[in-house]
XYZ file of C-alpha atoms in Angstrom:
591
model
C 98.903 135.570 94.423
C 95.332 136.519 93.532
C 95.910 135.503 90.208
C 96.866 131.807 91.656
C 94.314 131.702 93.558
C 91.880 131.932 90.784
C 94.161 129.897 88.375
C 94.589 126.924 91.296
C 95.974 123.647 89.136
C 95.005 121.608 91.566
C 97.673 119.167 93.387
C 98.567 115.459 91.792
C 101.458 113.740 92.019
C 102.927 115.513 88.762
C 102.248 118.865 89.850
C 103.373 118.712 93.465
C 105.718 121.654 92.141
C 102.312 123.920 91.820
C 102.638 123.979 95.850
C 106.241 124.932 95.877
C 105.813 127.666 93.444
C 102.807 129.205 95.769
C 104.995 128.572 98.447
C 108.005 130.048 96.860
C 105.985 133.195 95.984
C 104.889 133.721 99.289
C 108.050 134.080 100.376
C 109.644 135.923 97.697
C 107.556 138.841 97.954
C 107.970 140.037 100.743
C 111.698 138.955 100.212
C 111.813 141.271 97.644
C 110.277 144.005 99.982
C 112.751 143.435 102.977
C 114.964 144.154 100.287
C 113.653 147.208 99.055
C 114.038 148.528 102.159
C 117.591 147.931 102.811
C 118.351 149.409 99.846
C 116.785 152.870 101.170
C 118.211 152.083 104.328
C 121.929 152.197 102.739
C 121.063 155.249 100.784
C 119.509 157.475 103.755
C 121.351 156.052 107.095
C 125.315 156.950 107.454
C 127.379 154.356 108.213
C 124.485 151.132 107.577
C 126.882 148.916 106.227
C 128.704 148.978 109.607
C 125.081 148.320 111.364
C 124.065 145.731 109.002
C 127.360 143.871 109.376
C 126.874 144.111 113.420
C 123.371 142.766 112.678
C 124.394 140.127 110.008
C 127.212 139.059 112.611
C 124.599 138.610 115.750
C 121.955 137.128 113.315
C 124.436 134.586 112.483
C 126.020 133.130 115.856
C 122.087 133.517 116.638
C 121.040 130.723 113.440
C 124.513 128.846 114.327
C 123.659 128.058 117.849
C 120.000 127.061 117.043
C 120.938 124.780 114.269
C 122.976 123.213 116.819
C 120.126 122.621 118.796
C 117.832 121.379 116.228
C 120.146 119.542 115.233
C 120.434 117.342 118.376
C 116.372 117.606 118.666
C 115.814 115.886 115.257
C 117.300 113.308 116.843
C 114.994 113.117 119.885
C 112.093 110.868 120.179
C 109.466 110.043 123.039
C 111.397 107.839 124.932
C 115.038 107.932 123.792
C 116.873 109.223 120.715
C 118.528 107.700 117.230
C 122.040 106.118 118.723
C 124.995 106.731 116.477
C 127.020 104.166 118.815
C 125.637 101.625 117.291
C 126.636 99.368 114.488
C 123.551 100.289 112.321
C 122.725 102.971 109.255
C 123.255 106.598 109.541
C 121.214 109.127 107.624
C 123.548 110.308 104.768
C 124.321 113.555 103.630
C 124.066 117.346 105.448
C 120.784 116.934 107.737
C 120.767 120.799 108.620
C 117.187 121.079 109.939
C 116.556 124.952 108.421
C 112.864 124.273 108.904
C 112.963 124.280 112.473
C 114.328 128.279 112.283
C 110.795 129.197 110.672
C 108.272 129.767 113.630
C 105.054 128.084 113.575
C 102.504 129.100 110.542
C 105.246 131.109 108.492
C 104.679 128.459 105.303
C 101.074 129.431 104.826
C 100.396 132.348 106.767
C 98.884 133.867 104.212
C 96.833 131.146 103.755
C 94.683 132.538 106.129
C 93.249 131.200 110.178
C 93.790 127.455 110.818
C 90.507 127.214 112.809
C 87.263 126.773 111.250
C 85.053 129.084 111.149
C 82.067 128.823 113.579
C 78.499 128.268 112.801
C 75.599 128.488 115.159
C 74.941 125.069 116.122
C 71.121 125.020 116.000
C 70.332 121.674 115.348
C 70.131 119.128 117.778
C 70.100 115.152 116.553
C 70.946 111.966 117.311
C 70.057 108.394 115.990
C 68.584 105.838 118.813
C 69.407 101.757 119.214
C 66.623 101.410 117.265
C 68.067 103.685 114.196
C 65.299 106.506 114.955
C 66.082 109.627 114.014
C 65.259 112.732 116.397
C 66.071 116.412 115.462
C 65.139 119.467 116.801
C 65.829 122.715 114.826
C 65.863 125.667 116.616
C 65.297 128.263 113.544
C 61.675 128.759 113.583
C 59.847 127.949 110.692
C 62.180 126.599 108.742
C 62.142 122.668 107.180
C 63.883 120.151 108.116
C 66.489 118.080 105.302
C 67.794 114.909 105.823
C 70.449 114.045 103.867
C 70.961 109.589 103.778
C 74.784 109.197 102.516
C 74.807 106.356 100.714
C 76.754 102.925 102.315
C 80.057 102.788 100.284
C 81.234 99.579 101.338
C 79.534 97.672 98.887
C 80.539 99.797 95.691
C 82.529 98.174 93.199
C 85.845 99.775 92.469
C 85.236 101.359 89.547
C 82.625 103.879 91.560
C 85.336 104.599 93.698
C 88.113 106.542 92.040
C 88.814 109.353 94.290
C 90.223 110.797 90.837
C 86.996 111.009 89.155
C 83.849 109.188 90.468
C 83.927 108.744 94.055
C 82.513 112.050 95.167
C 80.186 112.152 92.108
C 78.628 108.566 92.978
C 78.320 109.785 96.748
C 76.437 113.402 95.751
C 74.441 111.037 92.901
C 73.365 108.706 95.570
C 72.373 110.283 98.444
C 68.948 110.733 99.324
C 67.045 114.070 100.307
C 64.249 113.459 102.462
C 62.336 115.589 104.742
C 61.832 115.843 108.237
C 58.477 115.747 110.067
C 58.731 115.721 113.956
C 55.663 113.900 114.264
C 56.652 110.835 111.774
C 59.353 108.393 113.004
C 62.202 108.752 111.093
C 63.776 105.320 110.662
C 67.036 104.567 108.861
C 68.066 101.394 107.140
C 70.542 98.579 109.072
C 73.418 99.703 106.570
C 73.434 104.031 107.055
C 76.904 104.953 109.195
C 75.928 108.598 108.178
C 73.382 111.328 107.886
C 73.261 115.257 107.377
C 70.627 117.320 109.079
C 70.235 120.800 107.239
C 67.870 123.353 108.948
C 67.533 127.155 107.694
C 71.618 127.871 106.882
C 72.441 125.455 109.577
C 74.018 121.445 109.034
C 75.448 118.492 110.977
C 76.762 115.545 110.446
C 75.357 112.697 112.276
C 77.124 109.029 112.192
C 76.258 105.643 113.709
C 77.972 102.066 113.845
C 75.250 100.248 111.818
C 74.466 97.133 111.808
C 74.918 97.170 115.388
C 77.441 94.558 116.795
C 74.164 92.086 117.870
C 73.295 91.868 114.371
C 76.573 91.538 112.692
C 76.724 87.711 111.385
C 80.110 86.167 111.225
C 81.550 86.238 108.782
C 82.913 83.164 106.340
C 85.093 84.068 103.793
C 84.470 82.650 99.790
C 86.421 79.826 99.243
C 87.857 81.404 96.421
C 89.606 83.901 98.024
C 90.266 82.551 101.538
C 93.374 83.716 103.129
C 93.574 80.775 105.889
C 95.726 78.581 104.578
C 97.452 75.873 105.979
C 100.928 76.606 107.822
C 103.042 73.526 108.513
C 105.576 75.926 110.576
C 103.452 77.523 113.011
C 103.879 78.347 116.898
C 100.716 77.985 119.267
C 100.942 80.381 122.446
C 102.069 77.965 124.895
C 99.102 77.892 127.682
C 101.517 77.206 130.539
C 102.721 80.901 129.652
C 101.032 82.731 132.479
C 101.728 86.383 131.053
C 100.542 85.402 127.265
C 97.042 86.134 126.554
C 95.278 83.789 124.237
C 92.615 86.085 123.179
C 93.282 87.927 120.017
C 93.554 91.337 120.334
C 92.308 94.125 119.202
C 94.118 96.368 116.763
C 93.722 99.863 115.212
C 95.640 101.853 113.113
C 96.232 105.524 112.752
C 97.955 106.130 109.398
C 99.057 109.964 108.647
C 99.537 110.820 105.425
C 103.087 112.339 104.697
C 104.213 112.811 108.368
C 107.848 111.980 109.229
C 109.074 110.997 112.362
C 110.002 114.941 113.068
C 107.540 116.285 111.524
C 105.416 114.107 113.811
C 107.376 115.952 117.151
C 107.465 119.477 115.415
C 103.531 119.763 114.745
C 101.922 117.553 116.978
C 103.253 118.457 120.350
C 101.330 117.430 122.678
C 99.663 114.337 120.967
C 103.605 113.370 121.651
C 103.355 113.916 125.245
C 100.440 112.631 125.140
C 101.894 109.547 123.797
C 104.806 109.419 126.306
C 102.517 108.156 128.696
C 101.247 105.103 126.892
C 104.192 103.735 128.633
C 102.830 101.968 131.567
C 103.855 98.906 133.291
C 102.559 96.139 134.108
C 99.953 97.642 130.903
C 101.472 98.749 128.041
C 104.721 99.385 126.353
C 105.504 101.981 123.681
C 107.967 101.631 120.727
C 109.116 103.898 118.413
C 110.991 103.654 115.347
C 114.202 105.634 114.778
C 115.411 104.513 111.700
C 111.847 103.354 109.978
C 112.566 104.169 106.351
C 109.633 104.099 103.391
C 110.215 101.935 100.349
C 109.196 104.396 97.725
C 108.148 108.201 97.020
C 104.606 107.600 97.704
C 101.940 106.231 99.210
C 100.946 103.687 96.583
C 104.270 101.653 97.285
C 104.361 102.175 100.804
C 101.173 101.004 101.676
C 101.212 98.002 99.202
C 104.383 97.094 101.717
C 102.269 97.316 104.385
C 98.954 96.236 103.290
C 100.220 93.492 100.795
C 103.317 92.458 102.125
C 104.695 93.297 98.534
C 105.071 95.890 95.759
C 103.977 94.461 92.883
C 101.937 91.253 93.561
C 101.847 89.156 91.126
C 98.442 86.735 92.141
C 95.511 89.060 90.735
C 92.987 89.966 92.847
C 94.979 90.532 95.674
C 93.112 91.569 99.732
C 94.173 94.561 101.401
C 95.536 93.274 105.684
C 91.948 94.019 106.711
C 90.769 90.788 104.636
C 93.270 88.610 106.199
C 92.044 89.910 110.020
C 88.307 89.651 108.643
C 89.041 85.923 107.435
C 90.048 84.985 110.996
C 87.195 86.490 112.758
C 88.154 89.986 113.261
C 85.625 92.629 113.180
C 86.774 95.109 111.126
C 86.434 98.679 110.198
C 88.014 101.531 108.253
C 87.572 105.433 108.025
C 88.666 107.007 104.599
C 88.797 110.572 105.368
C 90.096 111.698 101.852
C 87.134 110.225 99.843
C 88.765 107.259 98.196
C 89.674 103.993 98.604
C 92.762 102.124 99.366
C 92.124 99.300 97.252
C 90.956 101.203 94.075
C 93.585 104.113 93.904
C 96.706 102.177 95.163
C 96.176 98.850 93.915
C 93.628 98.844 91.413
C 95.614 97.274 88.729
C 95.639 94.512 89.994
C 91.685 93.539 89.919
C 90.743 92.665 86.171
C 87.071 93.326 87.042
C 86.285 96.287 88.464
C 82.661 94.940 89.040
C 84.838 93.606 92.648
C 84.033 95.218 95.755
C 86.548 94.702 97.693
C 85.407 96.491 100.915
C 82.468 94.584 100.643
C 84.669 91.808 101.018
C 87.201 92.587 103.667
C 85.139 94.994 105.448
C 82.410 95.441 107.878
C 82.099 99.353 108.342
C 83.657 100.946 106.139
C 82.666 105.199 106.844
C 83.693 107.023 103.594
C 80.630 109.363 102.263
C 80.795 112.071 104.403
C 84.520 112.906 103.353
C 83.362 113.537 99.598
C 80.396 115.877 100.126
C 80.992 119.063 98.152
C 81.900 121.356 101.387
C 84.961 119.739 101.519
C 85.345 117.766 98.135
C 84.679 119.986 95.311
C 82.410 118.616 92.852
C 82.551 121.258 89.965
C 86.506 122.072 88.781
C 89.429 120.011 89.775
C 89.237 119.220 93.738
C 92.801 118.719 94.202
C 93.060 122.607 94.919
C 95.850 124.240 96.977
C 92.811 126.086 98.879
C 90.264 123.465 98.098
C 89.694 120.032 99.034
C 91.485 117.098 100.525
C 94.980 118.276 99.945
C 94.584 121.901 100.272
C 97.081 124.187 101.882
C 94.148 125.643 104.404
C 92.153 123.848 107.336
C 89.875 121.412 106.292
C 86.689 121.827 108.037
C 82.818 120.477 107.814
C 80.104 122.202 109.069
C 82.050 124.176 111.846
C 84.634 121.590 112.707
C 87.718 120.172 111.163
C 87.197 117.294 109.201
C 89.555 114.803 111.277
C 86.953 115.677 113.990
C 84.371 114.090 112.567
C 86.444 110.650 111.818
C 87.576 110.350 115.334
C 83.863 110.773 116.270
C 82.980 107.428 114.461
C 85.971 105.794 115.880
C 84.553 106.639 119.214
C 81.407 104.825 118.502
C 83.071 101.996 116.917
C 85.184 101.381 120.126
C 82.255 101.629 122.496
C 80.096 99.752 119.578
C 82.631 96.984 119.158
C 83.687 96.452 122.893
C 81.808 94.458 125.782
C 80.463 97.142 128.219
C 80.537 96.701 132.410
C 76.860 96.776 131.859
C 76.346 93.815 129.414
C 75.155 90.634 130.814
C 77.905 88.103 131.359
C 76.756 85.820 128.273
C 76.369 88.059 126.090
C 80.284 89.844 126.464
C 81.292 87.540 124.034
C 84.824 88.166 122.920
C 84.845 89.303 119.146
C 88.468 91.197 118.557
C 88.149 94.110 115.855
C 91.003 95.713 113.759
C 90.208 99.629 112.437
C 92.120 101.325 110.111
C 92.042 105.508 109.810
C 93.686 107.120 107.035
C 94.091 111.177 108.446
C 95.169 113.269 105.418
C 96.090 116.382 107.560
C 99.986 116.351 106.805
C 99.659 115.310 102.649
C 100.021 119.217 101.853
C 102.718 121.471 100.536
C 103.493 123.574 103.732
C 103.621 121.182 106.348
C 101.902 123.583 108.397
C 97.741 122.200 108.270
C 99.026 118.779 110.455
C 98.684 121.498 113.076
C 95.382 121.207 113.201
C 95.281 117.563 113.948
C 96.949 117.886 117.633
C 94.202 118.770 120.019
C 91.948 116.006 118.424
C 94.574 112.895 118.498
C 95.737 113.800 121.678
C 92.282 113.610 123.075
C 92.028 110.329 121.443
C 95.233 108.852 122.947
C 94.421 110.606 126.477
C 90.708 108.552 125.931
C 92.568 105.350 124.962
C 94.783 105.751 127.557
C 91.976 106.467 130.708
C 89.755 104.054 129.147
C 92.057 100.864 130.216
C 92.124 99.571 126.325
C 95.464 99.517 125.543
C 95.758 96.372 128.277
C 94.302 94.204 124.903
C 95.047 96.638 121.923
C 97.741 97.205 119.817
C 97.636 100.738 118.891
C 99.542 101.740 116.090
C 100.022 105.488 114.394
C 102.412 105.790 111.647
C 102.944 107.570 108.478
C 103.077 105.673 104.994
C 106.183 108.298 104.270
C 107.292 111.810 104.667
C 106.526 114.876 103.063
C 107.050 114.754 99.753
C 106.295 118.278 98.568
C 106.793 122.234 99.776
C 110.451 124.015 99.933
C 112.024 122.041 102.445
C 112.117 118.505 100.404
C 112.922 120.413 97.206
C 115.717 121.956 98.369
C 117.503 120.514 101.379
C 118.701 117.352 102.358
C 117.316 117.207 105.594
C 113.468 117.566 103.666
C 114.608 114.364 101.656
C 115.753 112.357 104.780
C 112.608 113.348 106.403
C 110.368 112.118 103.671
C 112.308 108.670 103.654
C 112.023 108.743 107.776
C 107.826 108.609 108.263
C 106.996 108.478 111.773
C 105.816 104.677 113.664
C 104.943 104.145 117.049
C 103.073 101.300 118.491
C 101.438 100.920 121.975
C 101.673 96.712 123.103
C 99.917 95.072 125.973
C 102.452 93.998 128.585
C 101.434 90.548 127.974
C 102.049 90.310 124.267
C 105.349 92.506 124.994
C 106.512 90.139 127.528
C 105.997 87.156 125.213
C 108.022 88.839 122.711
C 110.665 88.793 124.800
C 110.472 85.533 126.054
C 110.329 83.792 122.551
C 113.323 85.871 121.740
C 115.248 85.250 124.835
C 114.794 81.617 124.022
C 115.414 81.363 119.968
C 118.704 83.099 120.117
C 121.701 85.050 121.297
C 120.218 88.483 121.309
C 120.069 89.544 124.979
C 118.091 92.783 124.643
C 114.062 92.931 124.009
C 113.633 92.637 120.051
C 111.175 96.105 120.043
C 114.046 97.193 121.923
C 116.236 96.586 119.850
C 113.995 97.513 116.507
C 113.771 100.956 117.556
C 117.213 101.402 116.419
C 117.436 98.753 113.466
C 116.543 99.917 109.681
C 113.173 98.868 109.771
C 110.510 99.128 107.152
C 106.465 99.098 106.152
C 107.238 95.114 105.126
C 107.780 94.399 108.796
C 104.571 96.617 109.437
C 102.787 93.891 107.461
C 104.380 90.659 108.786
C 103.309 92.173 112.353
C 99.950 92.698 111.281
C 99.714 89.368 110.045
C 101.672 87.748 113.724
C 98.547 89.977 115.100
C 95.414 88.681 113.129
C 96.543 84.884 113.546
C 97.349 85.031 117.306
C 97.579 82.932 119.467
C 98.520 80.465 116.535
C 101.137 82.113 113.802
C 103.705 81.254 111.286
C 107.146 81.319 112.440
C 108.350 82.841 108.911
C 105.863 86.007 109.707
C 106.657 86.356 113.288
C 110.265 86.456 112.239
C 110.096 88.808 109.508
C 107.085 91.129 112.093
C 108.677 93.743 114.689
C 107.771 91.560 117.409
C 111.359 89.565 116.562
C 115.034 91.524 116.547
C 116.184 92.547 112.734
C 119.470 91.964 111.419
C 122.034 94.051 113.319
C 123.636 96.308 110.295
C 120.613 95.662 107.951
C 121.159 97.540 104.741
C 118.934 99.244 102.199
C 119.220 96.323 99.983
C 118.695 93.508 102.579
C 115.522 95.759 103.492
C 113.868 96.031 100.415
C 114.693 99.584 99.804
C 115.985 100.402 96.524
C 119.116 102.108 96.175
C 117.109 105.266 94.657
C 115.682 105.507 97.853
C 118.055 104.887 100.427
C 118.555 107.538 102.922
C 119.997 105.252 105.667
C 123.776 104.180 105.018
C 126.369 101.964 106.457
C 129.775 102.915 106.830
């Protein structure tokens, strides 16, 4: 293990087996001891065979009955549970949940604590309205570093390879500058982010910049305008009292390589948590039984999502975000994995990588603090098992995990982005905003660093919940697919259903839900409420994208994308092949 440790190959896609083997090691040695033991055991102790069998015997009923019982919980979800009445797909194949047997930390327990470790917090800063920066340092006699992260957003892809140049272009281009307490410290209209160092002491400071007052609107080039004309669209009808005619606001919580159990096994209370989203006469909550991913990764998945297809064939194609931007959305997007959707996922597809496409489809984009060299190596290969953003061990920055910091920002954004009590009348001008957040906490071998992400995205939903937003916002968290690495997919079935079965739930106003159901009750026979019914229909990141679309062109949308969105029922028996999944992929069959 030592050994490994020094010799760490790193984690891509082709060496994903470099995790099981750690993981495989870890187990097998002290295998190999329990081993050992009973071996002396049978030589020393009379009659062991006898007590072994007794033990081997009450061991077994013991693993029986809780398989049992796992069994029926994989099928439990926060408001009901995957219905094998129905008419619709089954998963195929022996789902015998064996990872539920193995308590909580036994993948990477030798991996060391989960929590990060503390540092005195001796630095107190903040950023004013004005972008003035104030610190005090409370370690006598020591200067004062400020570190300017440089504003990704407007970086052309081909700085932006999280394989090879993203991290290098963000520790190339940030600034060092020091402090004096008797200069004003003023930061350009374009920094989210700054690092205070002091003595052995740093903090990460962040800030919604330009603020919302001096964000023009935006007009797209007509080169690559996404507002086409639609000869079959549907206007919200105004004499529909529940349907609200204001866009609303949307954000987007994608884990990384979480499946819908996975999502209920590690993240406890952020479930519960979740539960409650349920309110009426507010908000409704859906979630997705039989949501299957349309490839092994995350490339295809999101392209699904993002795109609306897998391999677009018009060059130069916008990620979602440019289609909600293009329709005067505000929008935003936290990449806490250093990278960038557009570059390592679709890349190919831009001839000239001179394009910035945040830049384009983008207002915030926060990005730079992910790749500093605390948590993104910048000497060696950073795709460690106990280094950077993939590794097997908490991912922390300056004290606190890194998903801390990201949820931070998104805090600002929301009370950046929407019209305060206080605010004059005239000036609460309605602007809707859509934020995306990818969270890389579950894209690891053990399955056991999501963990970490429940105290933090619980608090979140709690604040979301309190705070009266979700009466205009569609909240959505979902994974792109399941975990697609450690002992569990490699060797049992029920690790391959779970990476085809990524967890989606989505929170909807009661108005928007309501319409829903109206415009279904009215177009055909289906009786039931199509989310309703969706929860139990094979269901897929295309209809992620259609819904997204419904979503940014509200209250005026095509018919085709409303249709094809989850806010309308799915074929009842849908199959792999009527879904877009390929057959190598399909882990939900009909009879």
């Amino acid at each position: 293990m030592a050994g490994l440790y020094k010799y760490d190959h790193g984690e891509r896609f082709e060496q994903h087996g470099f995790y099981n083997l750690l993981v495989f090691l870890a187990i097998y040695i002290p295998l190999n001891l329990v081993l050992g033991v009973l071996y002396v055991l049978w030589r020393k102790v009379d009659r062991f065979p006898a007590y072994f069998a007794v033990v081997v015997l009450v061991g077994g009923i013991y693993v029986s009955v809780s398989l049992v019982h796992y069994r029926k919980v994989f099928d439990q979800g926060l408001r009901g549970s995957f219905d094998y009445s129905l008419d619709e797909c089954t998963w195929s194949g022996w789902n015998i949940p064996l990872v539920d047997l193995l308590p909580a930390g036994t993948q990477n327990f030798w991996a060391g604590s989960m929590h990060c470790k503390s540092e005195p917090q001796r630095i107190d800063a903040n950023i004013d309205e004005n972008g003035v920066l104030t610190v005090h340092c409370e370690t006598p006699g020591s200067n004062v570093l400020i570190d300017i992260l440089p504003e990704t957003r407007e970086w052309p892809l081909r700085d932006k390879d999280i394989w090879g140049t993203c991290n290098r272009m963000v520790i190339e281009r940030t600034q060092r500058l020091v402090y004096y307490k008797d200069l004003p410290f003023v930061l350009n209209d374009t920094t989210q982010a700054v690092v205070v160092r002091c003595g052995s002491s740093s903090t990460l400071v962040s800030r919604v910049a330009p603020s919302i007052s001096k964000l023009p609107v935006y007009t797209p080039p007509q080169d690559s305008d996404t507002r086409t004309p639609n000869t079959t669209s549907i206007r919200v009808s105004p004499d529909i009292l529940h349907s609200n005619r204001k866009s609303p606001n949307v954000i987007y919580l994608m884990l990384d390589a979480v499946s819908r159990r996975q999502f209920h096994r590690q993240l406890p209370r952020s479930a519960h948590i979740l539960r409650t989203l349920h309110q009426p006469d507010v908000s409704q909550i859906t979630e997705l039984f039989r949501y299957h991913s349309v490839g092994f990764s995350t490339d295809n998945n999101t392209k699904a999502m993002f795109l609306g297809d897998i391999y677009p064939k018009k060059r130069n194609t916008l990620p979602i975000w440019a289609y909600f931007r293009d329709r005067g959305y505000i929008t935003a997007r936290v990449e806490a994995g250093c990278g960038d959707w557009a570059k390592d996922c679709n890349g190919d597809n831009y001839p000239q990588q001179d394009f910035a496409v945040s830049n384009r489809s983008l207002d915030y984009e926060l990005t730079a603090p992910f790749c500093l060299p605390e948590v993104f190596p910048d000497v060696g290969n950073p795709f460690g098992n106990f280094k950077g953003p993939y590794s097997i061990i908490a991912r922390c920055l300056f004290g606190r995990y890194l998903h801390e910091w990201a949820f931070d920002y998104l805090y600002k954004l929301r009370r950046e982005l929407r019209p305060q009590p206080a605010m004059p009348q005239k000036a609460r001008k309605h602007r809707p905003y859509m934020i995306t957040v990818a969270l890389m906490e579950g894209h690891e071998g053990t399955g056991e660093v999501l963990r970490t992400l429940d105290d933090a995205l619980a608090a979140f939903l709690k604040d979301m919940r309190d705070s009266g937003e979700l009466d205009d916002t569609v909240l959505i968290i979902g994974g792109d697919h399941g975990l697609h690495m450690g002992l569990n997919f490699a060797y049992t079935q029920n690790g391959r259903i779970e990476h085809q079965n990524p967890f989606f739930a989505m929170s909807v106003p009661e108005w928007l839900h309501q319409f829903a159901g109206d415009y279904q009750a009215n177009d055909n026979q289906e009786q039931a409420h199509p989310l309703a019914l969706n929860e139990q229909r094979l269901t897929t990141p295309f209809e992620l994208h259609h819904t997204f679309r419904v979503l940014a062109e509200w209250p005026e949308f095509s018919s085709d994308s409303w249709k094809r969105s989850l806010f309308y029922a799915q074929k009842k028996g849908r199959t792999c092949d009527e879904a877009g999944i390929g057959a190598g992929f399909c882990m939900c069959k009909t009879n």
